[in-house]
Amino acid sequence: MQRNLILLFVLLPFLGFNQNITTRFEQSKGTETPTYSEIIKWWEKLDALSPMVKMQAMGPTDAGYPLHLILVSTDKNFDIAAAKAKGKSIIFINNGIHPGEPDGIDASMLLVRDIVANKYRLPPNILLAIIPVYNIGGALNRSKNFRVDQNGPVEKGFRGNSQNLDLNRDFIKSDSKEARSFAQIFHLLNPDVFVDNHVSNGADYQHIITLLTTQHNKLGGAMGTFLNEKFDPSLTTLMKGKGYDLVPYVNHAGDTPDKGWAEYWDSPRYSTGYAALWNTFGFMPETHMLKSYQQRVKATYFLLQSFIEFTATNSKEITALRATVFKQQQWQTSFPISWKWEKTKSVMIPFKGYEAAYKQSEISGQQRLYYNREKPLNIKVPFYNTFLDSLNVTKPTAYIIPQGWWKVLDLLKLNGVKMEPLKKDTIIEVEAYRIEKYTSSNRPFEGHHLNSGVQVSSTLKKVGFRKGDYFIPMNQMANRFLMETLEPQGEDSYFAWNFFDAILGQKEGFSDYVFEETATEYLKSNPDIKKKLDQRRATDSAFAKSGAAQLNYIFQSSPYYEPAHLLYPVYRVVK
């Protein structure tokens, strides 16, 4: 009797553990995903049950709830610096950035549950870091009607967050509290591998899961080569061994995918593009919307295992590569900030699709596309995954930003940029840009009107800076981030995202009837301006017929014209 009691007390913790560790996904036989509150309670329970799991509240979100971070470690040590000192690699998994695509939420729960229950072994050189739900506001906004084309789960969250922002466009502009909290978590972890789980829209095909990878040319150098020639192919092999045919994210446009497609361009606004600025290998799994929810979660689960297994095996090489690149970038003399797709270069990849055809629409009577599942395809298609540098910019010795541009300065501080306020008023010779041309988008995009097609001129000039203006040396780990956000021609620069639009509007003008007299006297004492005015009149008939245009020409050629108009207020120290 006593022996039986002892055995019962030994088994009780494990019986309770197994009873409490199932998920709503499992209970519903793969048709449902938990609500936000259920997710958090589940992770809190797992944290209480296992010393291998630590859950902690991090920064705020627009939804009013904190962003949570889960850490999983076999040695039960959750100190990030200590983990790195031991040679551990950090894999950072983000879930629910689009809560209508909750596959990663459930897959992560199943994975960690299996690690804790000894059903799957987490290698000792791996520290898992997981955001259980990133877009909390979208997760709270549940409906059966969202993502109408998607095959489950029954209820799901909404794409927009509590500000109705698409958070996967917010990693540079950081309009959301989520993005600001994410940046703090990202720099705390300094992850080696980043995985952001999604579900795809688009064509129909046989593959359950596809993978969007940080563009290897953009990642660049030895890391880009390693990604393209070893990391990515190894994931395909590992998934093949688990019963899945993994292909690159099907990014076809116009034509059906059997004609091939270009690799998705992940600029810094996206999570994987942001990760690349910090020399982190970034991946975005995209399960296929038409596959059952159970199939999609299972595929995501096995892909997460594949990331763990590859990273564990290649941990030392990954760590060394990142360290080398960070060191190189501190002394690198120029950086590419723009790329273009090379349309003539491709590789052939296997693709399992369905034959595409057309039939008459019952709604419009027009021809409509459909995919015939009775006619599967097993073919090879061209995959265009080469991008070339189209603009390189010489790195300055430092940038100087006047303190009045505090919104940009706050974002730099958020990203761990090293900067020092000037200790006294001083005059410094700098290279100054003038915005000569730009195009502002006609339609709003995520709360902004993007500036593109930027052209600049530059001059060396002595500028008076005030005590408290910020000096940003370019010998730090943030060098690439700084080049791509502070150079105005960068596609996701702070200029592109309107943070400097105030310089585009002229603040002071003139009254024609008053300035007419001033302009007349000015031309008498400045014959070179008078000569240029005459030349312009002779070659531009519209200008010659407009008295207002001619007067404005004189004004903008005179010292009365405000120097701040179109002057980009991020100065480059080049000596």
PDB file of C-alpha atoms in Angstrom, residues 15 108 175 222 258 275 338 403 507 525:
ATOM      1  CA  LEU A  15      -0.204  13.044 -15.054  1.00  0.00           C
ATOM      2  CA  SER A 108       5.080  26.849 -31.730  1.00  0.00           C
ATOM      3  CA  ASP A 175       4.317  53.752 -36.208  1.00  0.00           C
ATOM      4  CA  ALA A 222      29.802  35.403 -47.345  1.00  0.00           C
ATOM      5  CA  ASP A 258       4.110  27.158 -64.187  1.00  0.00           C
ATOM      6  CA  ALA A 275      16.613  41.342 -39.996  1.00  0.00           C
ATOM      7  CA  SER A 338      19.335  50.102 -53.912  1.00  0.00           C
ATOM      8  CA  GLN A 403      18.226  67.683 -32.197  1.00  0.00           C
ATOM      9  CA  LYS A 507       8.062  78.486 -45.324  1.00  0.00           C
ATOM     10  CA  SER A 525      24.124  94.496 -58.603  1.00  0.00           C
TER      11      SER A 525
END
